[in-house]
Short mmCIF file of C-alpha atoms in Angstrom, two decimals:
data_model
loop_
_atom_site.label_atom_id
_atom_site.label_comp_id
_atom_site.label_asym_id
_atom_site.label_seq_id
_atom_site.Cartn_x
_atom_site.Cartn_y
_atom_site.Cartn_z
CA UNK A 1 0.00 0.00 0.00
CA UNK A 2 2.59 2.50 0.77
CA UNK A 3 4.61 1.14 -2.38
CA UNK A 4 1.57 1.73 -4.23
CA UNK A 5 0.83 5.37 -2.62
CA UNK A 6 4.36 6.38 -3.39
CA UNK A 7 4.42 5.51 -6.95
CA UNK A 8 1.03 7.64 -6.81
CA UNK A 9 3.10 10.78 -5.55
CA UNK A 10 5.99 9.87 -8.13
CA UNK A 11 3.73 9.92 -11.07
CA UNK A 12 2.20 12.88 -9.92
CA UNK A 13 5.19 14.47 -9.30
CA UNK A 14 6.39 13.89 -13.16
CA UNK A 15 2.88 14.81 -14.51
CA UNK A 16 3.40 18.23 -12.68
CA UNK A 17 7.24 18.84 -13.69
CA UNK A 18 5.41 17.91 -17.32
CA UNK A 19 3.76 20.41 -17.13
CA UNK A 20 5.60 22.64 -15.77
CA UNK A 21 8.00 22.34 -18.62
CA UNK A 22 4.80 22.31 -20.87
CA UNK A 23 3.98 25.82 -19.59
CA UNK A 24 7.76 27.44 -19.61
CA UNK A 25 8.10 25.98 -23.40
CA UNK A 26 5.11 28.05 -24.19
CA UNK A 27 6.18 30.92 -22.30
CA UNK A 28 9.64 30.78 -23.90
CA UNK A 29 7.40 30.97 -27.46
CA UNK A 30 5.50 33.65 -26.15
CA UNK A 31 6.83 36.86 -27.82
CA UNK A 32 8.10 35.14 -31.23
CA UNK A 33 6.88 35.46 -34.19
CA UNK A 34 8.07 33.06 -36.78
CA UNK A 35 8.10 34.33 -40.38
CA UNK A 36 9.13 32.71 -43.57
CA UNK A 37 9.67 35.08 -46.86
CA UNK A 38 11.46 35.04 -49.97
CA UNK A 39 13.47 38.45 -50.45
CA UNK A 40 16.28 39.72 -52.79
CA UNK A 41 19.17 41.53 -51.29
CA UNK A 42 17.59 45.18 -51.00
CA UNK A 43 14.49 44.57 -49.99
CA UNK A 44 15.75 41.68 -47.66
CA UNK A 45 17.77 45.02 -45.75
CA UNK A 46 14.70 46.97 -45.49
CA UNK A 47 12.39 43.93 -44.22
CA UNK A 48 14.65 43.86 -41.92
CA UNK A 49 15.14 47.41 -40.72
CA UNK A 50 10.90 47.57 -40.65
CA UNK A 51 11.55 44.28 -38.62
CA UNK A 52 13.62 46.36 -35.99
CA UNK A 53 11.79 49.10 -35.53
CA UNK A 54 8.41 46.89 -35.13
CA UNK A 55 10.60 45.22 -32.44
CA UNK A 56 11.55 48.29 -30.68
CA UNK A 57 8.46 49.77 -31.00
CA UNK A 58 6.75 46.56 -29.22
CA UNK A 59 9.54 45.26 -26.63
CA UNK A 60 9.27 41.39 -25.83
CA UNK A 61 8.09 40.79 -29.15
CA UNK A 62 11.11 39.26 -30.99
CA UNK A 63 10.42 38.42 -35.15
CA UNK A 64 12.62 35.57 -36.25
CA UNK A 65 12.51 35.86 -39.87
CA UNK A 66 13.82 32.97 -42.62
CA UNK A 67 14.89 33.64 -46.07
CA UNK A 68 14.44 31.54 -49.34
CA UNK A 69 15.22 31.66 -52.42
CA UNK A 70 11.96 32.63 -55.24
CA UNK A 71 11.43 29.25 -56.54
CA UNK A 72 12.16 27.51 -53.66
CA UNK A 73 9.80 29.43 -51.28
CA UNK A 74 7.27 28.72 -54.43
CA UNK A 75 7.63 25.08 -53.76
CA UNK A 76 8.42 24.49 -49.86
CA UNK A 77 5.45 26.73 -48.89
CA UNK A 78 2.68 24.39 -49.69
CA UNK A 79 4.93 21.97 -47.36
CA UNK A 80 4.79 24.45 -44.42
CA UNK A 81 1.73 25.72 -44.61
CA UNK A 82 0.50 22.15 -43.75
CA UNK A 83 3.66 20.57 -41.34
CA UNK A 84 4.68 22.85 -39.78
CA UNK A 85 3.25 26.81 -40.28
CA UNK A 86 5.31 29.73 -39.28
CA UNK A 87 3.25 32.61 -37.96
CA UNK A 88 3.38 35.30 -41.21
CA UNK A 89 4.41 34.04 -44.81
CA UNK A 90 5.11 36.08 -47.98
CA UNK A 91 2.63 35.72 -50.72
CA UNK A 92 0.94 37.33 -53.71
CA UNK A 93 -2.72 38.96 -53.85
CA UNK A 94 -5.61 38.07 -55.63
CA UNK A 95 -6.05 34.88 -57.18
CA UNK A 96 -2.73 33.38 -56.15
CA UNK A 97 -3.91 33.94 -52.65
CA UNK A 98 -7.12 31.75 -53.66
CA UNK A 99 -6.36 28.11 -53.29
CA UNK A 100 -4.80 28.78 -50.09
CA UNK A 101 -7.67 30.48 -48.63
CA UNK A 102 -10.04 27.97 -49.98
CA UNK A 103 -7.87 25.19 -48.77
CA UNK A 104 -8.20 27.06 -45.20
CA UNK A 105 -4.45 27.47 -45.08
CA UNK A 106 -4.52 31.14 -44.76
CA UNK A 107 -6.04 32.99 -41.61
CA UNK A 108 -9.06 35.82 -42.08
CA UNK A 109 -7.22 38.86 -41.02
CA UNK A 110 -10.54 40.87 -41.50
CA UNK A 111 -10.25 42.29 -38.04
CA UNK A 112 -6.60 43.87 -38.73
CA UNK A 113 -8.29 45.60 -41.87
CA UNK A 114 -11.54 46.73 -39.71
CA UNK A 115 -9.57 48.27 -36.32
CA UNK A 116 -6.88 49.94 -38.38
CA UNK A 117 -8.49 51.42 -40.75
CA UNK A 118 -6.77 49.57 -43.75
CA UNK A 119 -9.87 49.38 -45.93
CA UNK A 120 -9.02 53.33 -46.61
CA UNK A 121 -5.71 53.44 -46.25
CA UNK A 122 -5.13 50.28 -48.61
CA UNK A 123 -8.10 51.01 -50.72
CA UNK A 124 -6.35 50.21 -54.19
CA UNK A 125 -5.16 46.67 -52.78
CA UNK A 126 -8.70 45.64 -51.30
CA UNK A 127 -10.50 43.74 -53.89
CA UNK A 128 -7.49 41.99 -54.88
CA UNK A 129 -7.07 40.73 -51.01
CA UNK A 130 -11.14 40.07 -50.43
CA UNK A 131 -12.39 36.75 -50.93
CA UNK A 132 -16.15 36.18 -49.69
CA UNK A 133 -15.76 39.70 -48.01
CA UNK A 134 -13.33 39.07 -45.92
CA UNK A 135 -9.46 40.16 -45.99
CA UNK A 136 -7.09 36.81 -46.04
CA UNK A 137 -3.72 39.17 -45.66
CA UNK A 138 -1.86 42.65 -45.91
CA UNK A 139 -0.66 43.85 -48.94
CA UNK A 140 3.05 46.20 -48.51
CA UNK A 141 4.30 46.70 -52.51
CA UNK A 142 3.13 46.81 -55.78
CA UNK A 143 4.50 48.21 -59.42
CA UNK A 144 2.46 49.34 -61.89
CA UNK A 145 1.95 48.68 -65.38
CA UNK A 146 1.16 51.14 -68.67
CA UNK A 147 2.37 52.86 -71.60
CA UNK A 148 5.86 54.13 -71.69
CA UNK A 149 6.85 56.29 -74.21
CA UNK A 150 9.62 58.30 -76.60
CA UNK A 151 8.34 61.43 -76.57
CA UNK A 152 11.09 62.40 -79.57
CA UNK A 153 8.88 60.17 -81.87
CA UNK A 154 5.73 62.11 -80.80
CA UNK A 155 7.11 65.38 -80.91
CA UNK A 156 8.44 64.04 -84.73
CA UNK A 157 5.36 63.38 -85.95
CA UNK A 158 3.07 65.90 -84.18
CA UNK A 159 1.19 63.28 -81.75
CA UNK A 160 -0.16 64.21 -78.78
CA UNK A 161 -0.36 62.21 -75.26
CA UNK A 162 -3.88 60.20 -76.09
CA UNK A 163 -6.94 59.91 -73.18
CA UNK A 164 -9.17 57.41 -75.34
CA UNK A 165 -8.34 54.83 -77.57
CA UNK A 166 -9.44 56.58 -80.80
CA UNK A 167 -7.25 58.91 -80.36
CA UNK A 168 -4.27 56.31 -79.41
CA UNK A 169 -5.12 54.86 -82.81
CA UNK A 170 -4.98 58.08 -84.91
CA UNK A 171 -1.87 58.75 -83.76
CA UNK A 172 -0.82 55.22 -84.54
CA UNK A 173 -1.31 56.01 -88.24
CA UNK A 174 0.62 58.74 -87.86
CA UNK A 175 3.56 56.92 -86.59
CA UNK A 176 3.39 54.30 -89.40
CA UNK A 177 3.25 56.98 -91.91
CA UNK A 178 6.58 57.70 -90.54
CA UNK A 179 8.49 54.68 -90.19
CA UNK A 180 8.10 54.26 -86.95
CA UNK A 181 6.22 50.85 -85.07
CA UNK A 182 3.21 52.53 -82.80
CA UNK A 183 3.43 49.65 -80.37
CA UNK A 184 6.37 47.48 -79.74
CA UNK A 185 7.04 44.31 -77.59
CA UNK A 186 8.50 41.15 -76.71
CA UNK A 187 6.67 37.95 -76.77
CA UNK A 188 9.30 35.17 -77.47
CA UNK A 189 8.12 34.52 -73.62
CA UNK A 190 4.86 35.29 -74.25
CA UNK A 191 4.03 37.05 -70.83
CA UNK A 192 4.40 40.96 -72.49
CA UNK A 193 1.52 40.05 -75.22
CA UNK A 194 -0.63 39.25 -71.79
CA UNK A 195 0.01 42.20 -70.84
CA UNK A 196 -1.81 44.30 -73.60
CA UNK A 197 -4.67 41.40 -73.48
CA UNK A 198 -5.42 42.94 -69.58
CA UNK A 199 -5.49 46.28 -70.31
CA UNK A 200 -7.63 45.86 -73.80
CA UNK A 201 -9.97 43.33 -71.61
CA UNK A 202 -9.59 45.95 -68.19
CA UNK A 203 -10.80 49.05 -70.84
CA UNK A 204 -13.39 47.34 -72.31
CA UNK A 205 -15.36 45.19 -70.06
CA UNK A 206 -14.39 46.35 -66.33
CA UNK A 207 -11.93 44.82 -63.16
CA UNK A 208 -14.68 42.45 -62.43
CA UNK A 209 -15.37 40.64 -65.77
CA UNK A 210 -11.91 40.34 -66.40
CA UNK A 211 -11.14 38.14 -63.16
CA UNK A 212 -14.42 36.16 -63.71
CA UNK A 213 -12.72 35.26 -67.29
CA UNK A 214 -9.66 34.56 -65.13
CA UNK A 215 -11.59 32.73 -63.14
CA UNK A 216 -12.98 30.31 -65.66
CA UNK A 217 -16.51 31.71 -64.67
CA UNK A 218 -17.29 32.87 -68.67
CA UNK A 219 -16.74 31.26 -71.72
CA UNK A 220 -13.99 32.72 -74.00
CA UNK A 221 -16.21 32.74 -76.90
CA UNK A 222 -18.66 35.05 -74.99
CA UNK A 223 -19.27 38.16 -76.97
CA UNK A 224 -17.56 40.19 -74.22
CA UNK A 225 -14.47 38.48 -74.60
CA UNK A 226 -15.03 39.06 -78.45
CA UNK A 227 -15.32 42.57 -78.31
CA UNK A 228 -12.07 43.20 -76.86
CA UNK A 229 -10.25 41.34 -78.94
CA UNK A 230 -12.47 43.58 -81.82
CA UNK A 231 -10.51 46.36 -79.89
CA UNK A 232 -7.48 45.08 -80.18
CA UNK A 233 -7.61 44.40 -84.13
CA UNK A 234 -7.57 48.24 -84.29
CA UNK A 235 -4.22 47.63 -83.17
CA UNK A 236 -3.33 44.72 -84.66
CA UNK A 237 -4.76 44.66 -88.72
CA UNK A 238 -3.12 47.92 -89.58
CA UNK A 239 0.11 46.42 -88.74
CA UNK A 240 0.71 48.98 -86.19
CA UNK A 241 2.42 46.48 -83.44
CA UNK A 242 6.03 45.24 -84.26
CA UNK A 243 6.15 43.07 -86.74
CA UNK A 244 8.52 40.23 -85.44
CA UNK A 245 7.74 40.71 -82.43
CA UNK A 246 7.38 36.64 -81.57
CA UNK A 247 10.75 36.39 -81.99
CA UNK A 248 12.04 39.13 -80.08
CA UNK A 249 12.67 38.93 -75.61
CA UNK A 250 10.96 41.98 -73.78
CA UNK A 251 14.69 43.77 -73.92
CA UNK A 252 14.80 43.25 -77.65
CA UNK A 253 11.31 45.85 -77.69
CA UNK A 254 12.69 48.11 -75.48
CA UNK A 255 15.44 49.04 -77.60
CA UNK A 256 12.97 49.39 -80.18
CA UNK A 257 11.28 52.21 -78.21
CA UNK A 258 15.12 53.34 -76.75
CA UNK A 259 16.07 53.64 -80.33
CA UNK A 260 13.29 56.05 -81.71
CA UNK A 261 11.92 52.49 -83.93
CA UNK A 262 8.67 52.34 -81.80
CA UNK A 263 6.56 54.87 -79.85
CA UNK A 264 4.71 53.16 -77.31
CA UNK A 265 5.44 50.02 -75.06
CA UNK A 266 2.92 48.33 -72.48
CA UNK A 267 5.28 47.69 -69.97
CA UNK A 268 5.77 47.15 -66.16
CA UNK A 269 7.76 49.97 -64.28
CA UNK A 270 10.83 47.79 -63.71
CA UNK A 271 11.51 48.77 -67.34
CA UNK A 272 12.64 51.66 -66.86
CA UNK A 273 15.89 50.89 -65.49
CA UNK A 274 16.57 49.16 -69.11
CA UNK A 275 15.35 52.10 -70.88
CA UNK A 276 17.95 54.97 -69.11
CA UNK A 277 20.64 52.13 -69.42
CA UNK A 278 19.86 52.51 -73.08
CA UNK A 279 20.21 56.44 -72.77
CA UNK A 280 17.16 57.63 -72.56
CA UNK A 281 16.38 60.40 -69.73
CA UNK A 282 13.37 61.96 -68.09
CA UNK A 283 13.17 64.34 -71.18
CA UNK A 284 12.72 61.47 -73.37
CA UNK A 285 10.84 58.89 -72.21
CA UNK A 286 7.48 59.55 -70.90
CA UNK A 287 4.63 57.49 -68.84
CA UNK A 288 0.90 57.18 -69.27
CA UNK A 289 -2.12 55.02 -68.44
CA UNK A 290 -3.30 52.95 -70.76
CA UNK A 291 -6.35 54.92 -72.29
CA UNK A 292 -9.73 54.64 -71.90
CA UNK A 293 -11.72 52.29 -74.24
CA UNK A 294 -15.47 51.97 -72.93
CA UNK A 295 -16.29 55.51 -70.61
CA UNK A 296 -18.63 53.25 -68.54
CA UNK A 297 -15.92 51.10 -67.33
CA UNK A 298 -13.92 52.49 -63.90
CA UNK A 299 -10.23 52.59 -65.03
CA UNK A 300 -8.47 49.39 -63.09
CA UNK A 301 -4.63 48.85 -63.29
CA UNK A 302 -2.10 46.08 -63.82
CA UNK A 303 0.15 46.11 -60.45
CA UNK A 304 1.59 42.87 -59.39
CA UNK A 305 1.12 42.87 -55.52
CA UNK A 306 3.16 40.81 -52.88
CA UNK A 307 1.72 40.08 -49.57
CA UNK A 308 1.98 38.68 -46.09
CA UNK A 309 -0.63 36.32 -44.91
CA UNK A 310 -1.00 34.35 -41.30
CA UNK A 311 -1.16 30.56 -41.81
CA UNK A 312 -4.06 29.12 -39.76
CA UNK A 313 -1.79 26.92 -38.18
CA UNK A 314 0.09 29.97 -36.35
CA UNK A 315 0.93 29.16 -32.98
CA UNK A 316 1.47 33.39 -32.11
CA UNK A 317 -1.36 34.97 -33.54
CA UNK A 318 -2.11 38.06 -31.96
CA UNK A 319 2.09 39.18 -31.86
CA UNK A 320 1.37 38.30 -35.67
CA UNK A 321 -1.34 40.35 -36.23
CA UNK A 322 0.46 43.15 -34.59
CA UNK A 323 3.04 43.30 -36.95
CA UNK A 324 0.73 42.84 -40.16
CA UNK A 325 -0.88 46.22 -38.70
CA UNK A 326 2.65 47.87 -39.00
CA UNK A 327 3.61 46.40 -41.77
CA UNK A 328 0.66 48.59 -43.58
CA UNK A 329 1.26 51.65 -42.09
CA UNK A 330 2.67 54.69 -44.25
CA UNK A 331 5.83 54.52 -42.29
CA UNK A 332 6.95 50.75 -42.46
CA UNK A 333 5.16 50.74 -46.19
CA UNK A 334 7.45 54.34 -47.29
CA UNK A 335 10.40 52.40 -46.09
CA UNK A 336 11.02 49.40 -47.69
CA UNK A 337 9.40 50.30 -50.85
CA UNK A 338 12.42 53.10 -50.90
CA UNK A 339 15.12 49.89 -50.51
CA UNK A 340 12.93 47.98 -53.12
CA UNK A 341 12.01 51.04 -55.64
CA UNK A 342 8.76 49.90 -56.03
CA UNK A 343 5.39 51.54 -54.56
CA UNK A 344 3.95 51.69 -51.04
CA UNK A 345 0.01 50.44 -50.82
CA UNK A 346 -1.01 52.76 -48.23
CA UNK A 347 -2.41 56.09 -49.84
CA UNK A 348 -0.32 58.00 -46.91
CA UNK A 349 2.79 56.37 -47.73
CA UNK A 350 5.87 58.61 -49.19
CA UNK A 351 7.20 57.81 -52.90
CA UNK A 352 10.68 59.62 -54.02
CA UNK A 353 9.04 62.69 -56.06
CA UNK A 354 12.49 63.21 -57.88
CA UNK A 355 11.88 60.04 -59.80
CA UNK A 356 8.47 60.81 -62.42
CA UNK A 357 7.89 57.12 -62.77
CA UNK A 358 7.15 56.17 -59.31
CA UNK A 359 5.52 59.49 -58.52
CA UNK A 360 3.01 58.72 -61.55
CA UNK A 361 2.75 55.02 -60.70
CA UNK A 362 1.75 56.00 -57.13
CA UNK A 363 -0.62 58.32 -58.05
CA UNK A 364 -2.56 55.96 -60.67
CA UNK A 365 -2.45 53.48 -58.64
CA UNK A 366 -3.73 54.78 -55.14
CA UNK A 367 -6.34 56.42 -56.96
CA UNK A 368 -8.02 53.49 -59.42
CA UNK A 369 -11.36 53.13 -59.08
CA UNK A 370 -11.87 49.96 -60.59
CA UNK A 371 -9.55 47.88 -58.83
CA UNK A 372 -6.45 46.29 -59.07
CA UNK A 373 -5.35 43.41 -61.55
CA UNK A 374 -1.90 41.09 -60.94
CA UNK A 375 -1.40 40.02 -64.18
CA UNK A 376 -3.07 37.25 -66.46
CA UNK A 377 -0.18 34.53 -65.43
CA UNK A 378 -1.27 35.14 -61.61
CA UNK A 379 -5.09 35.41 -62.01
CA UNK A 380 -5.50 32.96 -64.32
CA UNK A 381 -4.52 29.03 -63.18
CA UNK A 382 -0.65 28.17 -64.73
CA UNK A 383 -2.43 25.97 -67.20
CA UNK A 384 -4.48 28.24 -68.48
CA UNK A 385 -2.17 31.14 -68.66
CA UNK A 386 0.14 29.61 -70.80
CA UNK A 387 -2.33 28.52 -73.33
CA UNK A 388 -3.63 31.80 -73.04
CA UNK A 389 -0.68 33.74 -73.51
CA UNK A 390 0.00 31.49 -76.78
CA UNK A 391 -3.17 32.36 -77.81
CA UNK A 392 -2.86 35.76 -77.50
CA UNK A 393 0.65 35.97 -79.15
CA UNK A 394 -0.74 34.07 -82.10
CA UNK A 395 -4.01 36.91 -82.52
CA UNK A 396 -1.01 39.51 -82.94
CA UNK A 397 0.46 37.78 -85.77
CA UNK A 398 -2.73 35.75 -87.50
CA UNK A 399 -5.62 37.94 -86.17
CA UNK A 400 -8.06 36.17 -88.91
CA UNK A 401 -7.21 32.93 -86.58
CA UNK A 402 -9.17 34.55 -83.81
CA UNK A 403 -12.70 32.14 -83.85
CA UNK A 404 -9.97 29.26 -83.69
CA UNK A 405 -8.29 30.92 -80.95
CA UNK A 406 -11.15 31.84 -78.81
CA UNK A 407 -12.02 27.89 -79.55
CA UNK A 408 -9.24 26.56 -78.56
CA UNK A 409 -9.34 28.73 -74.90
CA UNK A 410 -12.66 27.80 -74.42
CA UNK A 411 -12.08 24.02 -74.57
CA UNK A 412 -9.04 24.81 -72.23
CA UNK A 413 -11.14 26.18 -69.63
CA UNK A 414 -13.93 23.46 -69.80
CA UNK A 415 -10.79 21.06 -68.89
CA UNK A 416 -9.11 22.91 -66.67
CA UNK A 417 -11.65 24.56 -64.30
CA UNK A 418 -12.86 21.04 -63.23
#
């Protein structure tokens, strides 16, 4: 009996030092916030910096932060999401966000949005970060998208910067008149072509028909989708877009434009370092939205937007939340889109005003009313991207192919939507 009543003590001895240990463990953990991205160099710094003053601005919170490589993060996130979560991850808005929101990988960080005010502040970002009304993350840096231009090769022919689309069109017959391609690009990769597809589908039938189409939601042989592509044959039957441009890389069009050859590119900002290595300056090469098509439609943008999300398996979730709410202030947001030279999200945010590109990207993109795009290879599925992109690359060189095209996309989505 006393054997008995002494292993009784022993046992519940251990259970309590179990505990005990239980207890300090978490108490250790209490504080830390684990969090997993996938930064170059520059930005990598600034992360860091914002990191450092979040800590010092919130003492016994302590951010341990992992780095990995693009395409590495791209692979081993699905892993950690599911063994073993950190609390914040990077990410990417809109539809690349989807599957692991609908796969309830990814917390609903509506409250963070709601008691900080973010739905104002981050207004731009918001539909591309709402799924069933709620918020599934916190946007911090975008770029945007549109038409760069020589302004030598309008000033040659007497063309001035266009608002609508007629008038983008006159002047492109007064560019071929002189020699000189209206539109170049690239699409050897086939991504720039997709870019001109968003912004003639964006113009013409709104933000929110072009990520149902995205979403496999509407047939590609709906007349919708037919009358932009009736939009872009203004463009394309008159021969006004490079002619080889299949065969060319993205670089290969810009010194097109660099070189006086072409007037207009539909490019993303990060361009514009390859245009002044070419030697163009401010004076020559110019910026504008891409112009209005359909009146009726509110102008959205192209602007590729990274993110940081909360896994739902995060272990520190209120320290986590806490940093995604200063992680979108104007402050945290100014600085490490300085490091990165890309925009801040929040419409209180400081850009450099010395450079014109990021000043104008800023202000068209914190003040688009019809919402923000991320590009047809991120909204649209992989599969379904690529065919689309062929698809569009092949319109800009056989245009009279386009029922076949349209077709061919169509029995793509019945497949791949499943």
């Amino acid at each position: 009996m006393k054997r008995n009543r002494e292993e009784t003590m022993r046992s519940m001895l251990y259970v309590s030092i179990s505990a005990i240990a239980v207890v300090a463990a978490a108490a250790s953990q209490a504080g830390t916030v684990k969090y997993y991205g996938d930064f170059d160099p520059a930005p990598l710094a600034a992360m860091q910096e914002v990191i450092a003053d979040f800590e010092a601005a919130n003492p016994g919170i302590t951010v341990e932060f992992q780095n990995f490589d693009h395409e590495g993060y791209k692979t081993s996130i699905r892993n950690f999401l599911t063994a073993e979560p950190p609390d914040l991850a990077n990410w990417y808005a809109g539809n690349r966000m989807a599957p692991f929101v609908n796969s309830g990988q990814f917390m609903d960080v509506s409250d963070v949005w709601e008691e900080n005010g973010l739905k104002e502040a981050l207004a731009s970002a918001l539909p591309s970060m709402t799924i069933d009304g709620k918020q599934w993350g916190v946007p911090y840096t975008y770029y945007q998208w549109g038409i760069y231009y020589n302004k030598e090769a309008y000033d040659q022919v007497g063309a001035k910067v266009p608002e609508t689309w007629d008038e983008f069109i006159a002047n492109c017959a007064l560019f071929q008149e002189a020699g000189i391609d209206c539109v170049t690009t690239g699409t050897k990769a086939l991504w720039p072509g997709a870019g001109i597809f968003d912004y003639m589908n964006l113009r013409t039938n709104g933000y929110d028909f072009h990520m149902a189409l995205a979403n496999g939601e509407v047939p590609w042989t709906d007349d919708r989708v037919k009358a932009t592509f009736a939009e872009w044959a203004k463009l394309v039957e008159p021969g006004y877009i490079t002619a080889n441009h299949a065969a060319l890389d993205w670089q290969d069009a810009a010194a097109l434009l660099v070189q006086g050859k072409a007037a207009n590119y539909v490019m993303g900002n990060f361009a514009v370092a390859v245009f002044k290595d070419g030697g163009m300056t401010d004076d020559t090469l110019g910026f504008m939205a891409f112009p209005t098509i359909n009146p009726d439609v509110p102008r959205a943008e192209d602007a590729p937007t990274d993110t940081v999300h909360i896994p739902s398996g995060a272990t520190n979730v209120e320290d986590a939340k806490k940093f995604l709410a200063y992680l979108a202030s104007p402050e945290a947001q100014t600085k490490i889109n300085a490091a990165m030279g890309q925009l801040p999200i929040n419409k209180d945010a400081s850009v450099n005003q010395d450079d014109p590109f990021i000043a104008a990207g800023f202000e068209l993109l914190s003040t688009t009313p019809g919402g923000i795009a991320q590009f047809f290879d991120r909204d649209a599925p992989a599969e379904m991207a690529k065919i689309g992109m062929e698809g569009f690359q092949q319109f800009m060189v056989q245009p009279d192919q386009l029922d076949n095209i349209l077709e061919r996309l169509e029995k793509a989505r019945g497949r791949i939507y499943k």
